[in-house]
Structures are given as C-alpha cells and as structure tokens.
CSV table of C-alpha atoms in Angstrom, one decimal:
chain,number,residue,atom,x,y,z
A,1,UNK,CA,-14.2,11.2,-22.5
A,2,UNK,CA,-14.3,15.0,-21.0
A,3,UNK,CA,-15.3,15.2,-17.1
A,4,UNK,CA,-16.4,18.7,-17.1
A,5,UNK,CA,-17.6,20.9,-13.5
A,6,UNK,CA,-14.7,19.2,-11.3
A,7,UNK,CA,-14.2,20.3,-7.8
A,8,UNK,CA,-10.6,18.7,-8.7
A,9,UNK,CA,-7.8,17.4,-6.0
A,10,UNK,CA,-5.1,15.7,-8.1
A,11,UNK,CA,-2.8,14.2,-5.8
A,12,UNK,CA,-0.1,17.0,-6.8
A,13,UNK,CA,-0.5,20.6,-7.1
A,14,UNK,CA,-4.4,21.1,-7.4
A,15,UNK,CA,-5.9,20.8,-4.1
A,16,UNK,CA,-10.0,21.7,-5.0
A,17,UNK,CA,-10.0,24.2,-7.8
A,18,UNK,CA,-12.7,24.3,-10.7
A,19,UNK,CA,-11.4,22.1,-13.7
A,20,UNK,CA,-12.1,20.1,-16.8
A,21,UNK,CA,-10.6,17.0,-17.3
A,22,UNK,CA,-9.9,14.9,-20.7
A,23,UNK,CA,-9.3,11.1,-21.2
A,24,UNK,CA,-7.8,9.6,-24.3
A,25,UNK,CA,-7.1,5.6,-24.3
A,26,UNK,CA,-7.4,5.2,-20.8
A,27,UNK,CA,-4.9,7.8,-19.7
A,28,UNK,CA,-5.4,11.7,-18.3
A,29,UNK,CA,-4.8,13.7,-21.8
A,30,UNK,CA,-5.4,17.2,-20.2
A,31,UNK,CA,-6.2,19.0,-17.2
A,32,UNK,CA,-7.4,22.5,-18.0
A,33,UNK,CA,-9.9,25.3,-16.3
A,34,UNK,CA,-12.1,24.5,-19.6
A,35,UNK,CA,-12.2,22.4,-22.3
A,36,UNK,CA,-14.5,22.3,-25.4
A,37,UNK,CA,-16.3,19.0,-26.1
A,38,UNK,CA,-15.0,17.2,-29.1
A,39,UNK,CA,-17.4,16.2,-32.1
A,40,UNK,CA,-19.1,12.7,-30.2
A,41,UNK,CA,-17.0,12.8,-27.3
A,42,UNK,CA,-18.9,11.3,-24.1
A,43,UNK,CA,-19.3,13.8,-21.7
A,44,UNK,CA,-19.5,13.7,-17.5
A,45,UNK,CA,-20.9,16.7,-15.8
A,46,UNK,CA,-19.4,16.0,-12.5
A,47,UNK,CA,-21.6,19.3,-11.0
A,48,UNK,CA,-19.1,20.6,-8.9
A,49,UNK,CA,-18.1,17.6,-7.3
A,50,UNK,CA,-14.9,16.9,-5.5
A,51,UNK,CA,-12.7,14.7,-7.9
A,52,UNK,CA,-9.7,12.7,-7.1
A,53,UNK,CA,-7.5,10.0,-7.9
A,54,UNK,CA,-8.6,6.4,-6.9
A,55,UNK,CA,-6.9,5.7,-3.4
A,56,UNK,CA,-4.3,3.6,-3.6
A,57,UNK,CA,-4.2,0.5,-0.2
A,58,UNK,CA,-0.3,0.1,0.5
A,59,UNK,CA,-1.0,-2.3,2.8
A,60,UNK,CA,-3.8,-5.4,2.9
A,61,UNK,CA,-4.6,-8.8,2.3
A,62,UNK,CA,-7.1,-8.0,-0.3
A,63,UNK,CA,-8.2,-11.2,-2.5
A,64,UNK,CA,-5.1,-13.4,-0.3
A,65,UNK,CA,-7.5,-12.9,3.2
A,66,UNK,CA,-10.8,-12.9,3.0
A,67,UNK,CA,-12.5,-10.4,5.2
A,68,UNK,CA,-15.7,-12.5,5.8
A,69,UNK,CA,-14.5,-16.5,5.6
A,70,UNK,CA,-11.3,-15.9,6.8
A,71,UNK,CA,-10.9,-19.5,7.6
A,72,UNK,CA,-12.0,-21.3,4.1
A,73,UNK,CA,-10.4,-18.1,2.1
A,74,UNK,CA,-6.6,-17.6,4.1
A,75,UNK,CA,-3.6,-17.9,2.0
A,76,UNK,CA,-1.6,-15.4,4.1
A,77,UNK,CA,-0.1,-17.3,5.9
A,78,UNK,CA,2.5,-21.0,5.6
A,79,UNK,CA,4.5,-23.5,7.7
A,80,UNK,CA,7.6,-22.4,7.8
A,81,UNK,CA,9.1,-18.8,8.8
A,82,UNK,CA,11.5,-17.8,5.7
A,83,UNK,CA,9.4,-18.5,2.1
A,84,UNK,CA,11.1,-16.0,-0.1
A,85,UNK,CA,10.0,-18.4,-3.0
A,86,UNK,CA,5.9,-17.6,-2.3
A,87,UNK,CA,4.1,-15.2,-4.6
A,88,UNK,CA,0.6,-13.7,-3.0
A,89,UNK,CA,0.1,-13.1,-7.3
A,90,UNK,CA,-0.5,-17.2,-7.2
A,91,UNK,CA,-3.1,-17.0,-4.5
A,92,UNK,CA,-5.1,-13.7,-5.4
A,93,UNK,CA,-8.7,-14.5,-5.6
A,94,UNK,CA,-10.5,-11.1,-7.8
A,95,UNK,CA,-13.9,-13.4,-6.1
A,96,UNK,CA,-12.9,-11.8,-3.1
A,97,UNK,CA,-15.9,-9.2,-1.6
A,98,UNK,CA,-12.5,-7.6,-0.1
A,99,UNK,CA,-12.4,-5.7,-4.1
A,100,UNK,CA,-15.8,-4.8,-3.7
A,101,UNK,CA,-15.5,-3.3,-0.4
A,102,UNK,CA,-12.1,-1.3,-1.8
A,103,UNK,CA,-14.4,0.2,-4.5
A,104,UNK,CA,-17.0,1.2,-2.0
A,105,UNK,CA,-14.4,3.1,-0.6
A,106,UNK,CA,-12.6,5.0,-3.3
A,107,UNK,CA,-9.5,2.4,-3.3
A,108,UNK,CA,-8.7,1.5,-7.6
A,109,UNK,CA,-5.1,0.1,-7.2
A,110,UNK,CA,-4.0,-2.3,-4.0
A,111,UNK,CA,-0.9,-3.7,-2.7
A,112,UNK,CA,-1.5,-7.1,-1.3
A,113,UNK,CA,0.3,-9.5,-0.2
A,114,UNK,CA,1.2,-12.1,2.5
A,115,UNK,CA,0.2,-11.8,6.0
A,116,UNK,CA,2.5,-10.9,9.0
A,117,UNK,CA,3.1,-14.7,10.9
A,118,UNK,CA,6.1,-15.3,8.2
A,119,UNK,CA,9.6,-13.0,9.0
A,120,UNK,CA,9.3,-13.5,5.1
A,121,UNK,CA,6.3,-14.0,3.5
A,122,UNK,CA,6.9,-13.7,0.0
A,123,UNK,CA,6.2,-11.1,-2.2
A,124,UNK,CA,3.4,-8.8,-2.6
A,125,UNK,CA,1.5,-8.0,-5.8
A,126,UNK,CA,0.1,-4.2,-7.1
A,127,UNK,CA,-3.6,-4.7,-8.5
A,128,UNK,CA,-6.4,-2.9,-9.8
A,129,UNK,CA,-9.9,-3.4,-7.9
A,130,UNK,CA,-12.0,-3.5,-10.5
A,131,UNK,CA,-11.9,-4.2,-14.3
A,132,UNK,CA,-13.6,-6.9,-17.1
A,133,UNK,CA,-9.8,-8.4,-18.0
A,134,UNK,CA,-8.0,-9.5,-14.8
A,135,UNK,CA,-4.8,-10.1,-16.8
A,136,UNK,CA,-5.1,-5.6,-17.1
A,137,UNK,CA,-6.1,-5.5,-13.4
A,138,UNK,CA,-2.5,-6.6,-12.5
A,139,UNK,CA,0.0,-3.5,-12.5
A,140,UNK,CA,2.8,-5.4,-11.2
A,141,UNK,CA,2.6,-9.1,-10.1
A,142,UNK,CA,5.6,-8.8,-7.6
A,143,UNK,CA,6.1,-5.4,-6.2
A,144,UNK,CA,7.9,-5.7,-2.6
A,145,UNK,CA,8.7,-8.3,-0.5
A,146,UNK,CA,7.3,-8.5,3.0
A,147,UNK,CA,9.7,-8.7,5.2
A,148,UNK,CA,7.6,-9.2,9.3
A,149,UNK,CA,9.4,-7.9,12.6
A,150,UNK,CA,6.3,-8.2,14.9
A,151,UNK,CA,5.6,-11.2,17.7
A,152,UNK,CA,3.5,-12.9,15.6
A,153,UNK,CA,6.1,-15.2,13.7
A,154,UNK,CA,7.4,-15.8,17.3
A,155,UNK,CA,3.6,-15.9,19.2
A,156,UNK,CA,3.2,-19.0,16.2
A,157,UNK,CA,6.8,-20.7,15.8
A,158,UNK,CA,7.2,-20.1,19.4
A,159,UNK,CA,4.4,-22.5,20.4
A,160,UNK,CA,5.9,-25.2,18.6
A,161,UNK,CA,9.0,-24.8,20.2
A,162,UNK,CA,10.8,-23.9,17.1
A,163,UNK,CA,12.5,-20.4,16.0
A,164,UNK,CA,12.1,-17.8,16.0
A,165,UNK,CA,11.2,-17.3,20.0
A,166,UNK,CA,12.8,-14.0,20.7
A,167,UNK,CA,13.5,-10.9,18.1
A,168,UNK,CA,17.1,-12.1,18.3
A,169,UNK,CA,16.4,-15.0,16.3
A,170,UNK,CA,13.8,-13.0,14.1
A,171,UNK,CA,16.5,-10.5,13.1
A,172,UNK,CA,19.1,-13.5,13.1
A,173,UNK,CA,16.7,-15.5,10.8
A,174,UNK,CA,16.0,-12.7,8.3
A,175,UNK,CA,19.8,-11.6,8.0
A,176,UNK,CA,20.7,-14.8,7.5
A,177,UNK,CA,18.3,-15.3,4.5
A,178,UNK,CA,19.4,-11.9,3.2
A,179,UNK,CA,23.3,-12.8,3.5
A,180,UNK,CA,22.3,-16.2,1.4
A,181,UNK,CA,20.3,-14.6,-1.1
A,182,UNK,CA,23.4,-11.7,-1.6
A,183,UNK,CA,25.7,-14.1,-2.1
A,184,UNK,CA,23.4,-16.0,-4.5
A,185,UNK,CA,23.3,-12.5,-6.3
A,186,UNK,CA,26.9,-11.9,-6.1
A,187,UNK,CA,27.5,-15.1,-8.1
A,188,UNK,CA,24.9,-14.4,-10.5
A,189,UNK,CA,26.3,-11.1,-11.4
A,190,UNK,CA,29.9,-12.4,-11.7
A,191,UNK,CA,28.9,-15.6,-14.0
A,192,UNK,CA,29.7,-17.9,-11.6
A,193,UNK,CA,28.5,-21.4,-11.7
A,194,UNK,CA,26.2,-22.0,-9.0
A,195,UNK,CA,22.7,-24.2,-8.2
A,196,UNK,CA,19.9,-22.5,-9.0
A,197,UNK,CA,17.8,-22.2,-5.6
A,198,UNK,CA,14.2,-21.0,-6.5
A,199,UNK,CA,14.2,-19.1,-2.3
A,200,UNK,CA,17.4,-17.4,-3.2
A,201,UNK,CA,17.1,-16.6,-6.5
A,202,UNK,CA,14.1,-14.8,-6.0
A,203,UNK,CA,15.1,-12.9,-2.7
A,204,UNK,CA,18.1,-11.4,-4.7
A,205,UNK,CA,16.0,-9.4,-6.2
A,206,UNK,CA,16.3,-7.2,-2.9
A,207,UNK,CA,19.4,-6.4,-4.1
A,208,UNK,CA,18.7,-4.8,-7.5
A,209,UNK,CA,16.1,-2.0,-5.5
A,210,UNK,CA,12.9,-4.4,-5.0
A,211,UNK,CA,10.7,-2.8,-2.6
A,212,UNK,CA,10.9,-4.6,0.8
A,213,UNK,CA,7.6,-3.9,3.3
A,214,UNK,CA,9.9,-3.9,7.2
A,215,UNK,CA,6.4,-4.2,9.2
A,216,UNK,CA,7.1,-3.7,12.8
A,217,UNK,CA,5.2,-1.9,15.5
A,218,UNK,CA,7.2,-1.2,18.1
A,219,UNK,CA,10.3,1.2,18.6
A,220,UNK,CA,12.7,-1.3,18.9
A,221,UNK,CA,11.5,-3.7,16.2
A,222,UNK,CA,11.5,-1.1,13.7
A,223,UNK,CA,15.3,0.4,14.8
A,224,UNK,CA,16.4,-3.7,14.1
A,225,UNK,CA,14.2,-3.4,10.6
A,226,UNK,CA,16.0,-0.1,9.7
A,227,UNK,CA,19.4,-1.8,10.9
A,228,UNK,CA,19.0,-4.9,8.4
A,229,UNK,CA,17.9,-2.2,5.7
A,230,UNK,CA,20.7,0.0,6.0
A,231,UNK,CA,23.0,-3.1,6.4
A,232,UNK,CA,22.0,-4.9,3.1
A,233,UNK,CA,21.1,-1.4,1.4
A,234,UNK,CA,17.7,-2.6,0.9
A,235,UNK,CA,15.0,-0.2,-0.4
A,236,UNK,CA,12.8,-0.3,2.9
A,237,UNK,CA,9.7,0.6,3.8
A,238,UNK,CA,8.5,0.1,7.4
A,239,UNK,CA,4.9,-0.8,7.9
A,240,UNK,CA,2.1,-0.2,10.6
A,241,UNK,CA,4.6,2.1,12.1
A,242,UNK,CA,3.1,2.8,15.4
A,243,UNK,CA,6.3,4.5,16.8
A,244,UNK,CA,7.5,6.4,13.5
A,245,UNK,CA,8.1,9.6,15.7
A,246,UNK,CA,9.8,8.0,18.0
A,247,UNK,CA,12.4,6.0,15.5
A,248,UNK,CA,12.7,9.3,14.1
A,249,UNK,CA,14.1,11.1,17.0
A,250,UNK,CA,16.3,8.0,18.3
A,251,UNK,CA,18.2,7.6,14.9
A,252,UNK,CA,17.8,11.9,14.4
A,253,UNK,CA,16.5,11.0,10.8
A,254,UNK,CA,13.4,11.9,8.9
A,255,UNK,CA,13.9,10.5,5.7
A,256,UNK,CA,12.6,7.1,6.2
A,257,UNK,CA,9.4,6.1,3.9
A,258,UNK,CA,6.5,4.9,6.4
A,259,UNK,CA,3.5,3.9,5.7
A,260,UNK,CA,0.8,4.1,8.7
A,261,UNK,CA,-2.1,1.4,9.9
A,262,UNK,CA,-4.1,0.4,10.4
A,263,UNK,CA,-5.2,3.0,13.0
A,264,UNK,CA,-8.7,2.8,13.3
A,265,UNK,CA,-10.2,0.7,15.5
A,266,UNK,CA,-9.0,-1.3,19.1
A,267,UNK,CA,-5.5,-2.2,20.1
A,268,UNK,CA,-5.3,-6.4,21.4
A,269,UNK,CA,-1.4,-6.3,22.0
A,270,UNK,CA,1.2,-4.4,24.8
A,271,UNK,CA,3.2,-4.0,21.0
A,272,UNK,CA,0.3,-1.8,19.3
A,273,UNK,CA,0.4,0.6,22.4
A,274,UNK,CA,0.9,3.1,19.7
A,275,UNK,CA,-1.6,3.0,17.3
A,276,UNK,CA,-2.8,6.4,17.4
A,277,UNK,CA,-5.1,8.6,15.1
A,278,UNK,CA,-3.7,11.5,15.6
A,279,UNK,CA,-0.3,10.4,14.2
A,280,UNK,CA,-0.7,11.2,11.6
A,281,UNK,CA,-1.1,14.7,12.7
A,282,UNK,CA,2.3,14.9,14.4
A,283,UNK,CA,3.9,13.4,11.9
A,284,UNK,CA,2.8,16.2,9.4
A,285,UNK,CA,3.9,18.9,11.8
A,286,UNK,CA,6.9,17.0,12.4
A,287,UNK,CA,7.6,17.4,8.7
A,288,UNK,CA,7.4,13.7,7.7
A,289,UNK,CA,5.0,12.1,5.0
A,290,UNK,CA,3.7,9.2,5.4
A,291,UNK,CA,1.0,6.7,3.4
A,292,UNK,CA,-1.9,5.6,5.0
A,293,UNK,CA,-3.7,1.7,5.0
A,294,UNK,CA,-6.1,0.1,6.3
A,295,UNK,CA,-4.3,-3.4,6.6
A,296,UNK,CA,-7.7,-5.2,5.5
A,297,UNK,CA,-8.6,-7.1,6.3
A,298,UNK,CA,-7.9,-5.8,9.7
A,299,UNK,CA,-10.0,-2.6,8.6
A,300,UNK,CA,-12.2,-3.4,5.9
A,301,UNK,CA,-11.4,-1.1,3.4
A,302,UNK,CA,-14.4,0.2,2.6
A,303,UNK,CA,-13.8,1.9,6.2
A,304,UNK,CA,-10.7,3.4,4.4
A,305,UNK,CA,-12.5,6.7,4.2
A,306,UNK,CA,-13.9,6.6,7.8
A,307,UNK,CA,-10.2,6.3,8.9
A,308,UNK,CA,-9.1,9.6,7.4
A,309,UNK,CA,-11.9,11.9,8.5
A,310,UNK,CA,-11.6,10.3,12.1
A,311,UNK,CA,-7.4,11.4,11.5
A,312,UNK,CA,-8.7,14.9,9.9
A,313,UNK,CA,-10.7,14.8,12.9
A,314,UNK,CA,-7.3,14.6,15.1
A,315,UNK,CA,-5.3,17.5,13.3
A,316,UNK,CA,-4.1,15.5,10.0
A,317,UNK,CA,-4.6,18.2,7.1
A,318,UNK,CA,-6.8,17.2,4.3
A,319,UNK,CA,-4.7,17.9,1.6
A,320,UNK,CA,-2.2,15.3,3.6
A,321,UNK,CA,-4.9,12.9,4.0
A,322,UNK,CA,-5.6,13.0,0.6
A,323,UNK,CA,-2.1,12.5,-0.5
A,324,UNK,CA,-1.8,9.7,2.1
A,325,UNK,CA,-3.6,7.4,-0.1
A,326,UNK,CA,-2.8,9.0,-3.5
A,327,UNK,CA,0.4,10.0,-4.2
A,328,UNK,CA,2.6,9.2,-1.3
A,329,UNK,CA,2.3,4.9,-1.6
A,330,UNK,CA,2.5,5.3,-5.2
A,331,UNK,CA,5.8,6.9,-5.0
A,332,UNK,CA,7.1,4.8,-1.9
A,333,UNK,CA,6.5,1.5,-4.4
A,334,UNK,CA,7.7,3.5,-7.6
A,335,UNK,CA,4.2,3.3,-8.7
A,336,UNK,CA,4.2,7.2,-9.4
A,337,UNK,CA,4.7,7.0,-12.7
A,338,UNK,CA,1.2,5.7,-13.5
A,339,UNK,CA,-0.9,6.2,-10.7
A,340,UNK,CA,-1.8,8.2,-7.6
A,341,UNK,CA,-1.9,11.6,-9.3
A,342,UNK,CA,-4.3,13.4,-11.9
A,343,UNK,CA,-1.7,14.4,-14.2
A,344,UNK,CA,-1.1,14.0,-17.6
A,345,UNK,CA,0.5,10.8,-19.2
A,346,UNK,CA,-1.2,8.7,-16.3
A,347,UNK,CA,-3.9,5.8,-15.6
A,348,UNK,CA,-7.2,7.4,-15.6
A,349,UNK,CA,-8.3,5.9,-12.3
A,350,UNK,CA,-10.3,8.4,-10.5
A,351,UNK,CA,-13.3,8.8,-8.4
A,352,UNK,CA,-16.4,11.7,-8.2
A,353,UNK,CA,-17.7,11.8,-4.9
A,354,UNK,CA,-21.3,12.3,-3.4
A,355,UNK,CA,-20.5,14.7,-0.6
A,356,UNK,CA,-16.8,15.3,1.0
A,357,UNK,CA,-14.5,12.3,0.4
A,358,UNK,CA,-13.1,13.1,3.9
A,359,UNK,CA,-16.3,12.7,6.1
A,360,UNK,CA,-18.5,9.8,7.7
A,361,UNK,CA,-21.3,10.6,5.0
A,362,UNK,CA,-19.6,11.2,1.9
A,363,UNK,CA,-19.7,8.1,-0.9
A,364,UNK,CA,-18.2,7.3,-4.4
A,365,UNK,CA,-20.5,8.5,-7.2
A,366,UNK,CA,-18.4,7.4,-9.9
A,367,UNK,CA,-15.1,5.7,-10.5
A,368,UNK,CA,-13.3,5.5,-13.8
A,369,UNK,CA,-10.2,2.3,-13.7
A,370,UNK,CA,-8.1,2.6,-17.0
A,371,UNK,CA,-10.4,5.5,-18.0
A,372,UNK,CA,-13.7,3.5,-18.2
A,373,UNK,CA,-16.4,3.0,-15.3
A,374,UNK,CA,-16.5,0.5,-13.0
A,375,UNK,CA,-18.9,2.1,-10.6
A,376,UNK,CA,-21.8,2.4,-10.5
C-alpha cells in the first residue's frame, strides 16, 4: 500500500512536511518525499491531509468500564484492596462502544486496565481498538500493574470500617504487598523451595522492570508513590498527576515519567484541586514531557481530541500535543518499538484526518491498524 500527498506528523522528527508513505505486511516500509507506485500496488491519495500515528490512551477503562451501562458492564473494580493476582486481559469486553468511541477519536492502541478503588488492582493490558482477529488486537496482555494512591480505596474500605482509612495504611498496605512479593522473587531467583502464591508470584514481576501505573492526584500522594518506587526500584509511572510541577520542584527532579488526565472537564474532589488544562503548557516550558489520557471512561475518548485543542488552546505546543498521545506513552510502557511513531520497522497504525487533528471540528477520515483500514 503507498499513501501518497501526506501532510505527515510522525511522532518523531517530521512535524507536517509533504511525504509519501509505503506499507509492506502491516508495517511502515518507507517514508520518503516521493515514491513511485509499484506494478498493482493500492494507492491512497491522502490530498494533503495531515497524517499521524494512531493516538495511543495510556490511561482508561476501555472494554473493563463501560462508558454507557456502567453498572451491568463494571469490572474495574473488586472486594478486597490488594489483588495483585487480577488481570483486566480476563475481563476485556472488544463489545464495548468504549472501542468505537477511541476510533472516532484517532485512539488505535489503549492501555486499560483496572479502576482506581483497589491500592492494587491488577494488571493492565495494551490493545488495539479495532481489528477482525481479537487474538492480533492484543499487543501485550499484561503491561503495568496499577498501583492506586488516591481516597478512593479509603472513601470505599473506609465505610466498612476496614483498611485502608488514612494514606498511612494505603502506603503501609501497598509496601507491605511489595516487601511479600520481593521476597517471593528473591526465593524464586535463588531456587529456593517455596509455595507457589498465585498474588505473589505475579506481583514479582515488579521486580524484573514491569511497568507499575502510581496514580495519585495530590502532592503528597504522589511524593509517598515516588517514595515506594524509588524504595523497591520499581519502574514507576505516576498517573492523573495533577501536581506534577509541584512534585517536581519539592524532590528538585525532572526525570519522572507522568502521564496527565484526565483534564477536561469538572473537578468533584478538594484532591483534584489541580486538574488544570494548561498543565500541560507549564510542564512543557518547564522542560518535562509528559503523556496525555483521557481516563475513559471519565472522558469518553472520542473527546480525546477535544482535550488537546482545549490544552493547545492554553499554551501546550502542537507538536507536544501530538507527541503526548503518540510517542511519549508508547515509550513510558516500552511500547516504542512498535507503535506511537511513523517510522520504519513499525505497526502501520495511522490516521488521515478531515481538517486539523488538534481542533473542535477536525475528524478521522481514515485509519489504517496493522496496515489495513478499519475506518471508515
């Protein structure tokens, strides 16, 4: 397949130049100012349309949550506050209108996963939105744990007069788990005989470099999720984020990977004081790079582009808007490799927009998953 007449953002170094591209088993074969048509070769004359990679949602519920019977369709969530042994890959439902919506908005790969009312949830799978053979549509099945640090594991144990209460007992809970789970790992490295425990056996993964989401709102919540991280030597990610800059400046460290959101939309907590959209716009001038989500179903993530022209509306740059849902959660999950850039070597999930990607009026034309359409 040859896309010819791009108006071509890649993610990476091409931010709207004039290019051809060429796909070859489902993969980007070549990027070029012009390429010649091969003998039978299906062409796209994309007309000087923008071009970019499919978005990539580091942060939802999609196919786990559904975004319109959230009662009858809500797996997010269980009973007790430390399930290290769940898997949100046993409970994804590709039914969901939630994959529908992602495609309306631009969104070809996802990481979903458990909801936030568990300190830990599980573990979260990377998915394709779209595709004929749902086996393909999963990229990994377990990407990152999801590790929660907000009030609501308290707001629901709380009520039933069992812990956690306070954030002691959230950070108390969690490192205990984690100190369990090392030791579990410890023995399992050194041949040890041990029983096998399904919980711990599966959180020890943690310490081999799984991903772990730290979602936390607040300053202080995320300074106790970076303290667990850099205690355990976990590869962290801290999620929503509303306080990045200030975290930043209390620990005098910018190297942290965050990804941001949702921002869009009202704020029902004293802990989401934050939530800001033009974040995103201080953290770029601050020199800091984060990924942007939607956390749908919280957003629905067709609104994925709204929320990016309303922070490019606030001071965010495009080309950092852009890379906020390309390239920068692909490399915070170490999904790089394969997706969230146009480059050679990777998936061929892209989208040709009607209209500017980064506006209220602009709409998908056509998306390509694994190099074939999807859309329309």
């Amino acid at each position: 397949m040859l896309i010819q007449n791009c108006l071509l953002i890649d993610g990476a170094e091409i931010f709207e130049k004039k290019k051809d591209i060429r796909i070859l088993d489902g993969k980007i074969f070549q990027v070029e100012d012009c390429l010649t048509p091969e003998n039978g070769e299906e062409i796209i004359d994309a007309g000087g349309a923008v071009v970019t990679p499919g978005f990539v949602e580091g942060n939802c519920q999609l196919g786990i949550t559904s975004q319109v019977h959230r009662f009858e369709e809500a797996d997010a969530n269980d009973a007790r506050p430390v399930m290290p042994e769940m898997r949100a890959y046993d409970a994804l439902n590709f039914a969901d209108e939630g994959f529908e919506m992602a495609v309306s908005g631009g969104v070809t790969c996802a990481v979903t996963g458990p909801g936030n009312e568990n300190l830990i949830g599980g573990t979260c799978a990377a998915v394709k939105t779209a595709g004929d053979n749902l086996e393909k549509r999963i990229v990994v099945p377990e990407i990152a744990y999801r590790f929660v640090f907000t009030n609501a594991p308290r707001k629901k144990f709380g009520a039933k007069g069992k812990s956690p209460e306070t954030r002691m007992a959230s950070a108390a809970m969690i490192r205990e788990a984690l100190f369990q789970a090392q030791e579990y790992h410890r023995k399992e490295k050194a041949g040890e005989k041990q029983e096998y425990r399904m919980e711990l056996d599966a959180l020890a993964r943690v310490f081999d470099g799984m991903p772990v989401q730290m979602v936390a709102m607040k300053a202080n919540d995320m300074e106790a999720a970076v303290r667990i991280g850099e205690e355990f030597g976990l590869n962290y990610i801290l999620v929503m984020a509303y306080d990045a800059l200030t975290v930043c400046e209390d620990l005098q460290r910018k190297d942290f990977k965050f990804i941001i959101g949702p921002l869009y939309g009202l704020s029902f907590s004293a802990e989401a004081a934050g939530k800001d959209l033009a974040l995103g716009a201080r953290m770029e001038k601050a020199g800091i790079h984060p990924a942007i989500a939607t956390g749908h179903p919280s957003i629905s993530e067709d609104l994925i582009r709204m929320q990016l022209a309303l922070m490019v509306d606030r001071g965010l740059g495009r080309e950092e808007a852009i890379k906020g849902v390309t390239a920068y959660p692909a490399k915070y999950y170490g999904l790089d490799f394969r997706i969230g850039t146009l480059e050679p070597g990777k998936d061929a999930d892209l989208v040709i927009w009607n209209g500017d990607p980064i506006s209220y009026s602009g709409s998908v034309g056509t998306m390509l998953i694994d190099g074939k359409k999807v859309f329309p």
